[in-house]
mmCIF file of C-alpha atoms and ligand atoms in Angstrom:
data_model
loop_
_atom_site.group_PDB
_atom_site.id
_atom_site.type_symbol
_atom_site.label_atom_id
_atom_site.label_comp_id
_atom_site.label_asym_id
_atom_site.label_seq_id
_atom_site.Cartn_x
_atom_site.Cartn_y
_atom_site.Cartn_z
ATOM 1 C CA MET E 1059 19.027 -21.314 65.481
ATOM 2 C CA SER E 1060 17.845 -18.885 62.426
ATOM 3 C CA ILE E 1061 14.380 -18.895 61.382
ATOM 4 C CA PRO E 1062 13.576 -20.591 58.134
ATOM 5 C CA VAL E 1063 11.968 -18.141 55.509
ATOM 6 C CA LYS E 1064 9.186 -19.365 52.706
ATOM 7 C CA PHE E 1065 9.298 -17.829 49.160
ATOM 8 C CA LEU E 1066 5.765 -17.212 49.676
ATOM 9 C CA ASP E 1067 3.030 -18.077 52.474
ATOM 10 C CA LEU E 1068 -0.235 -18.519 50.627
ATOM 11 C CA LYS E 1069 -1.719 -20.182 53.604
ATOM 12 C CA GLY E 1070 -0.874 -17.362 55.734
ATOM 13 C CA ILE E 1071 -1.810 -14.721 53.101
ATOM 14 C CA ASN E 1072 -5.660 -16.322 52.559
ATOM 15 C CA LEU E 1073 -6.051 -16.962 56.448
ATOM 16 C CA GLN E 1074 -5.650 -13.058 57.208
ATOM 17 C CA TYR E 1075 -9.053 -13.058 55.726
ATOM 18 C CA GLU E 1076 -10.343 -16.434 56.941
ATOM 19 C CA SER E 1077 -13.609 -15.211 58.141
ATOM 20 C CA GLU E 1078 -14.417 -13.191 55.333
ATOM 21 C CA LEU E 1079 -13.720 -15.762 53.026
ATOM 22 C CA ILE E 1080 -15.817 -18.405 54.563
ATOM 23 C CA GLU E 1081 -18.603 -15.799 54.940
ATOM 24 C CA ALA E 1082 -18.430 -15.482 51.013
ATOM 25 C CA PHE E 1083 -18.175 -19.452 50.160
ATOM 26 C CA HIS E 1084 -21.696 -19.265 52.471
ATOM 27 C CA ARG E 1085 -23.011 -16.618 50.282
ATOM 28 C CA VAL E 1086 -22.373 -18.552 47.000
ATOM 29 C CA LEU E 1087 -23.238 -22.088 48.819
ATOM 30 C CA HIS E 1088 -26.694 -20.874 49.889
ATOM 31 C CA SER E 1089 -27.452 -18.854 46.725
ATOM 32 C CA GLY E 1090 -27.407 -22.350 44.921
ATOM 33 C CA TRP E 1091 -26.177 -20.474 41.713
ATOM 34 C CA PHE E 1092 -22.625 -21.163 40.838
ATOM 35 C CA ILE E 1093 -22.061 -19.752 37.091
ATOM 36 C CA LYS E 1094 -22.553 -16.342 35.657
ATOM 37 C CA GLY E 1095 -24.405 -14.718 38.528
ATOM 38 C CA LYS E 1096 -24.424 -11.645 40.881
ATOM 39 C CA GLU E 1097 -20.707 -12.292 42.564
ATOM 40 C CA LEU E 1098 -19.402 -12.516 39.268
ATOM 41 C CA GLU E 1099 -21.298 -9.403 38.109
ATOM 42 C CA GLN E 1100 -20.171 -7.478 41.048
ATOM 43 C CA PHE E 1101 -16.449 -8.537 40.902
ATOM 44 C CA GLU E 1102 -16.579 -7.493 37.293
ATOM 45 C CA LYS E 1103 -17.886 -4.173 38.167
ATOM 46 C CA ASP E 1104 -15.699 -3.632 41.269
ATOM 47 C CA PHE E 1105 -12.422 -4.981 39.395
ATOM 48 C CA ALA E 1106 -13.217 -2.431 36.275
ATOM 49 C CA THR E 1107 -13.670 0.466 38.656
ATOM 50 C CA TYR E 1108 -10.383 -0.413 40.472
ATOM 51 C CA CYS E 1109 -8.679 -0.394 37.329
ATOM 52 C CA GLY E 1110 -10.141 2.482 35.741
ATOM 53 C CA VAL E 1111 -11.711 1.250 32.479
ATOM 54 C CA LYS E 1112 -15.267 0.501 31.389
ATOM 55 C CA HIS E 1113 -15.201 -3.197 30.872
ATOM 56 C CA CYS E 1114 -14.145 -6.314 32.848
ATOM 57 C CA ILE E 1115 -14.608 -9.797 31.647
ATOM 58 C CA GLY E 1116 -14.011 -12.879 34.094
ATOM 59 C CA VAL E 1117 -12.386 -15.753 32.432
ATOM 60 C CA ALA E 1118 -10.873 -19.038 33.802
ATOM 61 C CA ASN E 1119 -7.423 -18.004 33.657
ATOM 62 C CA GLY E 1120 -4.620 -15.809 32.614
ATOM 63 C CA LEU E 1121 -3.598 -17.456 29.710
ATOM 64 C CA ASP E 1122 -7.013 -17.465 28.174
ATOM 65 C CA ALA E 1123 -7.694 -13.958 28.944
ATOM 66 C CA LEU E 1124 -4.565 -13.199 26.492
ATOM 67 C CA ILE E 1125 -5.733 -15.990 24.043
ATOM 68 C CA LEU E 1126 -9.180 -14.608 24.081
ATOM 69 C CA ILE E 1127 -8.107 -10.987 23.385
ATOM 70 C CA ILE E 1128 -6.211 -12.122 20.309
ATOM 71 C CA GLU E 1129 -8.934 -14.177 19.106
ATOM 72 C CA ALA E 1130 -11.536 -11.720 19.404
ATOM 73 C CA TYR E 1131 -9.412 -9.233 17.412
ATOM 74 C CA LYS E 1132 -9.393 -12.126 14.698
ATOM 75 C CA THR E 1133 -13.159 -12.625 14.852
ATOM 76 C CA MET E 1134 -13.348 -8.964 14.521
ATOM 77 C CA GLY E 1135 -11.014 -9.124 11.302
ATOM 78 C CA ILE E 1136 -8.245 -7.158 12.717
ATOM 79 C CA PHE E 1137 -5.713 -10.044 12.941
ATOM 80 C CA LYS E 1138 -5.282 -12.810 10.774
ATOM 81 C CA ASP E 1139 -3.254 -15.921 10.740
ATOM 82 C CA GLY E 1140 0.722 -15.315 10.127
ATOM 83 C CA ASP E 1141 0.382 -11.552 11.376
ATOM 84 C CA GLU E 1142 3.194 -10.942 13.922
ATOM 85 C CA ILE E 1143 2.881 -9.782 17.596
ATOM 86 C CA ILE E 1144 5.816 -8.257 19.480
ATOM 87 C CA VAL E 1145 6.585 -9.852 22.809
ATOM 88 C CA PRO E 1146 9.628 -9.443 25.203
ATOM 89 C CA SER E 1147 12.053 -12.177 24.775
ATOM 90 C CA ASN E 1148 12.078 -12.685 28.464
ATOM 91 C CA THR E 1149 8.565 -13.240 29.533
ATOM 92 C CA TYR E 1150 6.800 -16.366 31.408
ATOM 93 C CA ILE E 1151 6.100 -18.784 28.335
ATOM 94 C CA ALA E 1152 2.026 -17.781 28.605
ATOM 95 C CA SER E 1153 2.650 -14.474 26.974
ATOM 96 C CA VAL E 1154 4.027 -16.289 23.999
ATOM 97 C CA LEU E 1155 1.535 -19.262 23.991
ATOM 98 C CA ALA E 1156 -1.237 -16.979 23.697
ATOM 99 C CA ILE E 1157 -0.060 -15.637 20.204
ATOM 100 C CA SER E 1158 1.190 -18.844 18.839
ATOM 101 C CA ARG E 1159 -2.095 -20.692 19.985
ATOM 102 C CA ASN E 1160 -3.675 -18.126 17.758
ATOM 103 C CA ASN E 1161 -1.412 -18.933 14.757
ATOM 104 C CA LEU E 1162 0.049 -15.712 14.941
ATOM 105 C CA VAL E 1163 3.558 -15.226 15.137
ATOM 106 C CA PRO E 1164 5.392 -14.259 18.503
ATOM 107 C CA VAL E 1165 8.157 -11.716 17.508
ATOM 108 C CA LEU E 1166 10.461 -11.972 20.758
ATOM 109 C CA ALA E 1167 12.222 -8.377 21.685
ATOM 110 C CA GLU E 1168 15.066 -7.989 24.012
ATOM 111 C CA PRO E 1169 14.287 -6.213 27.327
ATOM 112 C CA ASP E 1170 15.557 -2.871 28.847
ATOM 113 C CA GLU E 1171 17.797 -4.346 31.324
ATOM 114 C CA ALA E 1172 17.212 -1.982 34.398
ATOM 115 C CA THR E 1173 13.323 -2.963 34.117
ATOM 116 C CA PHE E 1174 13.277 -6.061 32.627
ATOM 117 C CA ASN E 1175 10.334 -4.633 30.366
ATOM 118 C CA LEU E 1176 10.031 -4.014 26.824
ATOM 119 C CA ASP E 1177 12.389 -1.242 25.435
ATOM 120 C CA PRO E 1178 10.786 0.859 22.948
ATOM 121 C CA LEU E 1179 13.674 1.138 20.811
ATOM 122 C CA GLU E 1180 13.955 -2.554 20.203
ATOM 123 C CA VAL E 1181 10.175 -2.626 19.485
ATOM 124 C CA GLU E 1182 10.332 0.032 16.690
ATOM 125 C CA ARG E 1183 13.149 -1.895 15.399
ATOM 126 C CA LEU E 1184 11.126 -5.278 14.601
ATOM 127 C CA ILE E 1185 8.066 -3.668 13.210
ATOM 128 C CA THR E 1186 7.504 -5.317 9.812
ATOM 129 C CA PRO E 1187 4.545 -4.871 7.329
ATOM 130 C CA ARG E 1188 3.056 -7.849 9.266
ATOM 131 C CA THR E 1189 3.189 -6.504 12.763
ATOM 132 C CA ARG E 1190 -0.469 -5.958 14.398
ATOM 133 C CA ALA E 1191 0.124 -5.886 17.783
ATOM 134 C CA VAL E 1192 2.435 -5.018 20.787
ATOM 135 C CA LEU E 1193 2.012 -7.491 23.851
ATOM 136 C CA ALA E 1194 3.616 -5.460 26.699
ATOM 137 C CA VAL E 1195 4.288 -7.683 29.892
ATOM 138 C CA HIS E 1196 4.239 -5.782 32.921
ATOM 139 C CA LEU E 1197 7.056 -8.212 34.559
ATOM 140 C CA TYR E 1198 7.610 -8.645 38.186
ATOM 141 C CA GLY E 1199 4.814 -6.047 39.458
ATOM 142 C CA GLN E 1200 6.172 -3.247 37.090
ATOM 143 C CA THR E 1201 4.530 -1.521 34.086
ATOM 144 C CA ALA E 1202 6.332 -1.359 30.799
ATOM 145 C CA ASP E 1203 7.162 2.018 29.631
ATOM 146 C CA MET E 1204 3.884 2.894 28.115
ATOM 147 C CA SER E 1205 4.029 6.361 26.825
ATOM 148 C CA PRO E 1206 6.651 5.662 24.020
ATOM 149 C CA LEU E 1207 4.809 2.307 23.203
ATOM 150 C CA LYS E 1208 1.704 3.882 22.858
ATOM 151 C CA ASP E 1209 2.924 6.237 20.534
ATOM 152 C CA ILE E 1210 4.824 3.417 18.493
ATOM 153 C CA CYS E 1211 1.350 1.623 18.329
ATOM 154 C CA ALA E 1212 -0.407 4.479 17.347
ATOM 155 C CA ASN E 1213 2.061 5.835 14.374
ATOM 156 C CA HIS E 1214 2.071 2.079 13.139
ATOM 157 C CA HIS E 1215 -1.665 1.464 13.574
ATOM 158 C CA LEU E 1216 -0.849 -1.585 15.968
ATOM 159 C CA LYS E 1217 -2.968 -3.063 19.063
ATOM 160 C CA LEU E 1218 -1.209 -2.276 22.257
ATOM 161 C CA ILE E 1219 -1.877 -5.335 24.636
ATOM 162 C CA GLU E 1220 -1.219 -5.606 28.271
ATOM 163 C CA ASP E 1221 -0.130 -8.961 29.756
ATOM 164 C CA ALA E 1222 -0.850 -7.448 33.400
ATOM 165 C CA ALA E 1223 -0.807 -11.126 35.195
ATOM 166 C CA GLN E 1224 1.746 -10.048 37.468
ATOM 167 C CA SER E 1225 0.616 -6.243 38.029
ATOM 168 C CA GLN E 1226 -2.570 -6.251 39.579
ATOM 169 C CA GLY E 1227 -2.664 -2.596 41.207
ATOM 170 C CA ALA E 1228 0.600 -1.322 39.548
ATOM 171 C CA LYS E 1229 0.330 1.942 38.061
ATOM 172 C CA TYR E 1230 2.079 4.231 35.067
ATOM 173 C CA LYS E 1231 2.343 8.037 35.494
ATOM 174 C CA GLY E 1232 -0.798 7.556 37.814
ATOM 175 C CA ILE E 1233 -2.958 5.001 35.477
ATOM 176 C CA ARG E 1234 -3.369 1.531 36.909
ATOM 177 C CA ALA E 1235 -2.368 -1.381 34.979
ATOM 178 C CA GLY E 1236 -5.261 -2.758 32.823
ATOM 179 C CA ALA E 1237 -6.044 0.695 31.719
ATOM 180 C CA LEU E 1238 -2.960 1.451 29.619
ATOM 181 C CA GLY E 1239 -3.609 -0.038 26.174
ATOM 182 C CA ASP E 1240 -6.326 -1.310 23.839
ATOM 183 C CA ALA E 1241 -7.207 -4.384 26.211
ATOM 184 C CA ALA E 1242 -5.308 -6.267 29.011
ATOM 185 C CA GLY E 1243 -5.280 -9.863 30.492
ATOM 186 C CA PHE E 1244 -5.149 -10.564 34.152
ATOM 187 C CA SER E 1245 -4.194 -13.873 35.922
ATOM 188 C CA PHE E 1246 -5.582 -14.546 39.508
ATOM 189 C CA TYR E 1247 -3.597 -17.764 40.104
ATOM 190 C CA PRO E 1248 -3.045 -18.223 43.971
ATOM 191 C CA GLY E 1249 0.610 -16.562 43.732
ATOM 192 C CA LYS E 1250 -0.259 -13.592 42.088
ATOM 193 C CA ASN E 1251 -0.709 -10.330 43.856
ATOM 194 C CA LEU E 1252 -4.524 -10.632 43.621
ATOM 195 C CA GLY E 1253 -4.769 -14.507 43.857
ATOM 196 C CA ALA E 1254 -7.927 -16.698 43.887
ATOM 197 C CA LEU E 1255 -8.256 -20.146 45.842
ATOM 198 C CA GLY E 1256 -7.983 -21.823 42.350
ATOM 199 C CA ASP E 1257 -7.538 -20.610 38.858
ATOM 200 C CA ALA E 1258 -8.986 -17.510 37.775
ATOM 201 C CA GLY E 1259 -8.434 -14.465 35.185
ATOM 202 C CA ALA E 1260 -9.953 -11.516 33.723
ATOM 203 C CA ILE E 1261 -9.712 -8.901 30.630
ATOM 204 C CA THR E 1262 -10.113 -5.393 30.925
ATOM 205 C CA THR E 1263 -10.836 -2.919 28.131
ATOM 206 C CA ASN E 1264 -12.518 0.462 27.148
ATOM 207 C CA ASP E 1265 -13.413 -0.988 23.560
ATOM 208 C CA ASP E 1266 -17.173 -1.684 23.727
ATOM 209 C CA GLN E 1267 -17.202 -3.825 20.516
ATOM 210 C CA LEU E 1268 -14.069 -5.826 21.777
ATOM 211 C CA ALA E 1269 -15.549 -6.550 25.080
ATOM 212 C CA GLU E 1270 -19.043 -7.714 23.179
ATOM 213 C CA VAL E 1271 -17.118 -10.193 21.287
ATOM 214 C CA ILE E 1272 -14.943 -11.573 23.900
ATOM 215 C CA LEU E 1273 -18.228 -11.625 26.493
ATOM 216 C CA ALA E 1274 -19.534 -14.129 23.540
ATOM 217 C CA LEU E 1275 -16.484 -16.316 22.657
ATOM 218 C CA HIS E 1276 -15.516 -17.170 26.138
ATOM 219 C CA ASN E 1277 -18.871 -18.303 26.752
ATOM 220 C CA TYR E 1278 -19.486 -20.750 23.682
ATOM 221 C CA GLY E 1279 -19.620 -18.042 21.249
ATOM 222 C CA SER E 1280 -23.022 -17.304 22.664
ATOM 223 C CA LYS E 1281 -24.417 -14.092 23.974
ATOM 224 C CA VAL E 1282 -28.234 -15.684 24.231
ATOM 225 C CA LYS E 1283 -28.400 -19.193 25.896
ATOM 226 C CA TYR E 1284 -28.321 -21.817 22.948
ATOM 227 C CA GLU E 1285 -27.623 -19.211 20.030
ATOM 228 C CA ASN E 1286 -23.983 -19.612 18.910
ATOM 229 C CA LEU E 1287 -22.574 -16.809 17.059
ATOM 230 C CA TYR E 1288 -19.194 -17.937 16.970
ATOM 231 C CA PRO E 1289 -17.212 -21.321 17.637
ATOM 232 C CA GLY E 1290 -16.422 -20.246 20.930
ATOM 233 C CA VAL E 1291 -14.656 -21.812 24.135
ATOM 234 C CA ASN E 1292 -15.832 -22.321 27.926
ATOM 235 C CA SER E 1293 -13.639 -19.952 29.896
ATOM 236 C CA ARG E 1294 -15.548 -18.842 32.697
ATOM 237 C CA LEU E 1295 -14.905 -17.426 35.877
ATOM 238 C CA ASP E 1296 -17.089 -19.058 38.499
ATOM 239 C CA GLU E 1297 -19.214 -17.531 41.215
ATOM 240 C CA LEU E 1298 -17.112 -19.177 44.131
ATOM 241 C CA GLN E 1299 -13.949 -17.768 42.718
ATOM 242 C CA ALA E 1300 -15.370 -14.381 42.027
ATOM 243 C CA ALA E 1301 -16.672 -14.117 45.468
ATOM 244 C CA LEU E 1302 -13.433 -14.948 47.374
ATOM 245 C CA LEU E 1303 -11.668 -12.378 44.721
ATOM 246 C CA GLY E 1304 -14.119 -9.878 45.979
ATOM 247 C CA VAL E 1305 -12.646 -10.256 49.362
ATOM 248 C CA LYS E 1306 -9.001 -10.351 48.226
ATOM 249 C CA LEU E 1307 -9.511 -7.107 45.739
ATOM 250 C CA SER E 1308 -10.822 -4.804 49.103
ATOM 251 C CA HIS E 1309 -7.487 -5.696 50.713
ATOM 252 C CA LEU E 1310 -5.045 -5.358 47.558
ATOM 253 C CA ASP E 1311 -3.818 -1.925 47.989
ATOM 254 C CA ASP E 1312 -2.939 -2.745 51.416
ATOM 255 C CA GLU E 1313 -1.060 -6.055 50.374
ATOM 256 C CA ASN E 1314 0.714 -3.841 47.695
ATOM 257 C CA ALA E 1315 1.760 -1.403 50.234
ATOM 258 C CA LYS E 1316 3.069 -3.978 52.671
ATOM 259 C CA ARG E 1317 5.144 -5.829 49.893
ATOM 260 C CA ASN E 1318 6.456 -2.025 48.968
ATOM 261 C CA LEU E 1319 7.858 -1.986 52.752
ATOM 262 C CA VAL E 1320 9.395 -5.225 52.349
ATOM 263 C CA ALA E 1321 11.169 -4.042 48.819
ATOM 264 C CA GLN E 1322 11.971 -0.839 50.350
ATOM 265 C CA GLN E 1323 13.898 -2.257 53.055
ATOM 266 C CA TYR E 1324 15.589 -5.187 50.647
ATOM 267 C CA LEU E 1325 16.815 -2.226 48.654
ATOM 268 C CA ALA E 1326 17.934 0.175 51.561
ATOM 269 C CA GLU E 1327 19.770 -2.715 53.605
ATOM 270 C CA ILE E 1328 20.673 -5.617 50.960
ATOM 271 C CA CYS E 1329 24.566 -4.335 50.296
ATOM 272 C CA ASN E 1330 26.878 -7.090 48.609
ATOM 273 C CA PRO E 1331 28.823 -6.322 45.644
ATOM 274 C CA LEU E 1332 27.890 -9.367 44.265
ATOM 275 C CA ILE E 1333 24.351 -8.547 43.864
ATOM 276 C CA GLN E 1334 22.509 -6.347 41.528
ATOM 277 C CA LEU E 1335 19.260 -4.711 42.937
ATOM 278 C CA PRO E 1336 16.034 -4.526 40.884
ATOM 279 C CA VAL E 1337 15.170 -0.721 39.782
ATOM 280 C CA ALA E 1338 11.927 0.571 40.349
ATOM 281 C CA ALA E 1339 11.438 3.236 37.645
ATOM 282 C CA SER E 1340 10.104 6.641 38.552
ATOM 283 C CA TYR E 1341 7.138 6.638 35.937
ATOM 284 C CA GLY E 1342 5.190 4.101 38.274
ATOM 285 C CA GLU E 1343 4.555 2.272 41.094
ATOM 286 C CA HIS E 1344 5.863 -1.269 41.231
ATOM 287 C CA ILE E 1345 3.622 -3.695 43.099
ATOM 288 C CA TRP E 1346 6.546 -5.924 43.791
ATOM 289 C CA HIS E 1347 5.044 -9.358 42.513
ATOM 290 C CA ILE E 1348 8.603 -10.409 42.371
ATOM 291 C CA PHE E 1349 11.708 -9.001 44.090
ATOM 292 C CA ALA E 1350 14.169 -10.260 41.411
ATOM 293 C CA ILE E 1351 17.927 -9.903 41.780
ATOM 294 C CA ARG E 1352 21.005 -10.743 39.945
ATOM 295 C CA LEU E 1353 23.990 -12.412 40.444
ATOM 296 C CA LYS E 1354 26.751 -12.120 37.696
ATOM 297 C CA ASN E 1355 29.741 -14.249 36.771
ATOM 298 C CA GLY E 1356 27.736 -17.476 36.925
ATOM 299 C CA LEU E 1357 26.975 -17.423 41.149
ATOM 300 C CA ARG E 1358 23.546 -17.716 40.719
ATOM 301 C CA ASP E 1359 22.951 -21.263 41.365
ATOM 302 C CA ARG E 1360 25.768 -21.489 44.184
ATOM 303 C CA PHE E 1361 23.639 -18.480 45.717
ATOM 304 C CA LYS E 1362 20.557 -20.133 45.527
ATOM 305 C CA ASP E 1363 21.972 -23.548 47.195
ATOM 306 C CA TYR E 1364 23.772 -21.048 49.913
ATOM 307 C CA LEU E 1365 20.326 -19.350 50.474
ATOM 308 C CA ALA E 1366 18.579 -22.987 50.849
ATOM 309 C CA ASP E 1367 21.244 -24.176 53.156
ATOM 310 C CA GLN E 1368 20.344 -21.170 55.150
ATOM 311 C CA GLY E 1369 16.900 -22.025 55.201
ATOM 312 C CA VAL E 1370 15.837 -19.310 53.015
ATOM 313 C CA GLN E 1371 13.636 -20.498 49.929
ATOM 314 C CA THR E 1372 14.047 -18.946 46.347
ATOM 315 C CA VAL E 1373 12.750 -19.263 43.139
ATOM 316 C CA VAL E 1374 14.179 -18.327 39.475
ATOM 317 C CA HIS E 1375 11.753 -16.695 37.319
ATOM 318 C CA TYR E 1376 12.598 -17.986 34.809
ATOM 319 C CA PRO E 1377 15.409 -20.728 34.271
ATOM 320 C CA ILE E 1378 14.603 -20.913 30.551
ATOM 321 C CA PRO E 1379 13.598 -18.358 28.303
ATOM 322 C CA PRO E 1380 10.759 -19.246 25.823
ATOM 323 C CA HIS E 1381 13.286 -19.563 22.772
ATOM 324 C CA LYS E 1382 15.338 -22.065 24.346
ATOM 325 C CA GLN E 1383 12.213 -24.190 25.135
ATOM 326 C CA GLN E 1384 11.601 -27.545 23.775
ATOM 327 C CA ALA E 1385 8.108 -26.531 22.981
ATOM 328 C CA TYR E 1386 9.538 -23.787 20.562
ATOM 329 C CA LYS E 1387 11.925 -25.700 18.634
ATOM 330 C CA GLU E 1388 11.340 -23.228 15.741
ATOM 331 C CA LEU E 1389 12.683 -20.584 17.920
ATOM 332 C CA ASN E 1390 15.593 -22.625 19.198
ATOM 333 C CA HIS E 1391 18.453 -21.354 16.710
ATOM 334 C CA LEU E 1392 17.666 -17.416 17.944
ATOM 335 C CA VAL E 1393 20.036 -15.743 20.048
ATOM 336 C CA TYR E 1394 18.924 -12.929 22.650
ATOM 337 C CA PRO E 1395 21.853 -12.226 24.794
ATOM 338 C CA VAL E 1396 20.411 -9.636 27.338
ATOM 339 C CA SER E 1397 17.435 -12.064 27.879
ATOM 340 C CA GLU E 1398 19.708 -15.134 28.440
ATOM 341 C CA ALA E 1399 22.002 -12.946 30.720
ATOM 342 C CA ILE E 1400 18.899 -12.445 32.533
ATOM 343 C CA HIS E 1401 17.841 -16.174 32.650
ATOM 344 C CA ASN E 1402 21.228 -16.900 33.867
ATOM 345 C CA ASP E 1403 21.803 -14.279 36.651
ATOM 346 C CA VAL E 1404 18.187 -13.839 38.237
ATOM 347 C CA ILE E 1405 16.663 -15.115 41.515
ATOM 348 C CA SER E 1406 13.784 -13.908 43.266
ATOM 349 C CA LEU E 1407 14.014 -13.465 47.052
ATOM 350 C CA PRO E 1408 11.076 -14.045 49.456
ATOM 351 C CA MET E 1409 8.227 -11.572 48.928
ATOM 352 C CA SER E 1410 5.119 -11.176 50.712
ATOM 353 C CA PRO E 1411 2.503 -9.113 52.589
ATOM 354 C CA VAL E 1412 2.907 -11.305 55.535
ATOM 355 C CA MET E 1413 6.557 -11.608 56.291
ATOM 356 C CA LEU E 1414 7.604 -11.204 59.713
ATOM 357 C CA PRO E 1415 10.215 -8.090 60.471
ATOM 358 C CA GLU E 1416 12.515 -10.969 61.575
ATOM 359 C CA GLU E 1417 12.351 -12.946 58.529
ATOM 360 C CA ILE E 1418 12.891 -9.830 56.366
ATOM 361 C CA LYS E 1419 16.187 -9.066 58.615
ATOM 362 C CA ARG E 1420 17.157 -12.812 57.884
ATOM 363 C CA VAL E 1421 17.101 -12.850 54.199
ATOM 364 C CA ILE E 1422 19.294 -9.373 54.149
ATOM 365 C CA GLN E 1423 21.670 -11.032 56.251
ATOM 366 C CA VAL E 1424 22.143 -13.903 54.297
ATOM 367 C CA CYS E 1425 22.399 -11.735 51.371
ATOM 368 C CA ASN E 1426 25.181 -9.753 52.741
ATOM 369 C CA ASP E 1427 27.065 -12.479 54.411
ATOM 370 C CA PHE E 1428 27.493 -14.345 50.764
ATOM 371 C CA GLN E 1429 30.944 -14.627 49.518
ATOM 372 C CA ASN E 1430 32.643 -15.571 46.327
HETATM 373 C C1 LIG I 255 0.815 -16.224 35.580
HETATM 374 C C2 LIG I 255 1.182 -15.300 34.244
HETATM 375 C C3 LIG I 255 0.187 -15.665 33.127
HETATM 376 C C4 LIG I 255 -0.860 -16.711 32.953
HETATM 377 O O1 LIG I 255 -1.903 -16.737 34.205
HETATM 378 P P1 LIG I 255 -2.355 -18.014 34.443
HETATM 379 O O2 LIG I 255 -3.440 -17.822 35.239
HETATM 380 O O3 LIG I 255 -1.447 -19.140 35.267
HETATM 381 O O4 LIG I 255 -2.756 -18.860 33.113
HETATM 382 C C5 LIG I 255 0.544 -15.045 31.880
HETATM 383 N N1 LIG I 255 1.631 -14.311 31.826
HETATM 384 C C6 LIG I 255 2.396 -14.017 33.041
HETATM 385 C C7 LIG I 255 3.490 -12.738 32.560
HETATM 386 C C8 LIG I 255 2.238 -14.777 34.015
HETATM 387 O O5 LIG I 255 3.028 -14.517 35.153
#
């Protein structure tokens, strides 16, 4: 019998650190302090240092991180209702929601086919007098090509925001995601490369003023308890998740290196003319949150069923692009051929730092055996 292969063994990933995680839990339990305390302070300091930025602010999840960045720029008078933000058309829905929930307008840009990330030429083409920012999503664990995007944003006085939800630890020209723009939103959803044991997120920035506004906004608009500067929200990263994330952060580089070994083996040994492998651009370090391959000619769904029959779990990231979602009826008439082709072709192979050599071999064998 051939061995089954899970898409992502979350239990196995976290059980590697069972004793450290239990110790962190005990520390929080015995402190008797659960919100905005020493654990959060330590994690924020450690994650800021890790990314190479001045400020890290823990929040409740990745979507809130992105929403709060945009809301803070509105609070500062830099963005207003109806302003436009350019965002890739093939991103996860959260990037688009962060814009529209702030009453700004998402302007969808076709991605670069090779990297699945923003194409700077396309971004430049979409700039209008109402454009205020570019939201660069580092999709699947690889950063966007940030130097040209930085130049475009500087020339047009736009903010450059990173959606770094899939790229904890990824680098661009030696600099980490989170330090590549004016501000970045991270998710620590359990399935991300740096995953909590529940929901969590963070914002990183070098902008002192932005950090100060976000620090208030995410905690009822308050800096001093019971004094409210803004009509804020409650979106905090609690002590327990912060303590658990501290443990996970200390192993992140090691885990990303293990994912890279899996990816390098896939890239070297999957050899099937029906399968198009992903490209790791030479400008950076891909952290392989997702190993997305493409199957052309409408073969994707048949390939997915075939892998399932062989006991290999896969996921499609993502089956429906944002502009085709019911949630965005006003965008449904738009046509994005590059993005739509990606959504039709793409499928993600099992990828994790705890895959066994025989599991990796099995995925490769099944991919190579697939026939039209
Ligand atoms: C996961 C993710 C988010 C949202 O993170 P949550 O913590 O689930 O709110 C945002 N953007 C991208 C690209 C993501 O993959």
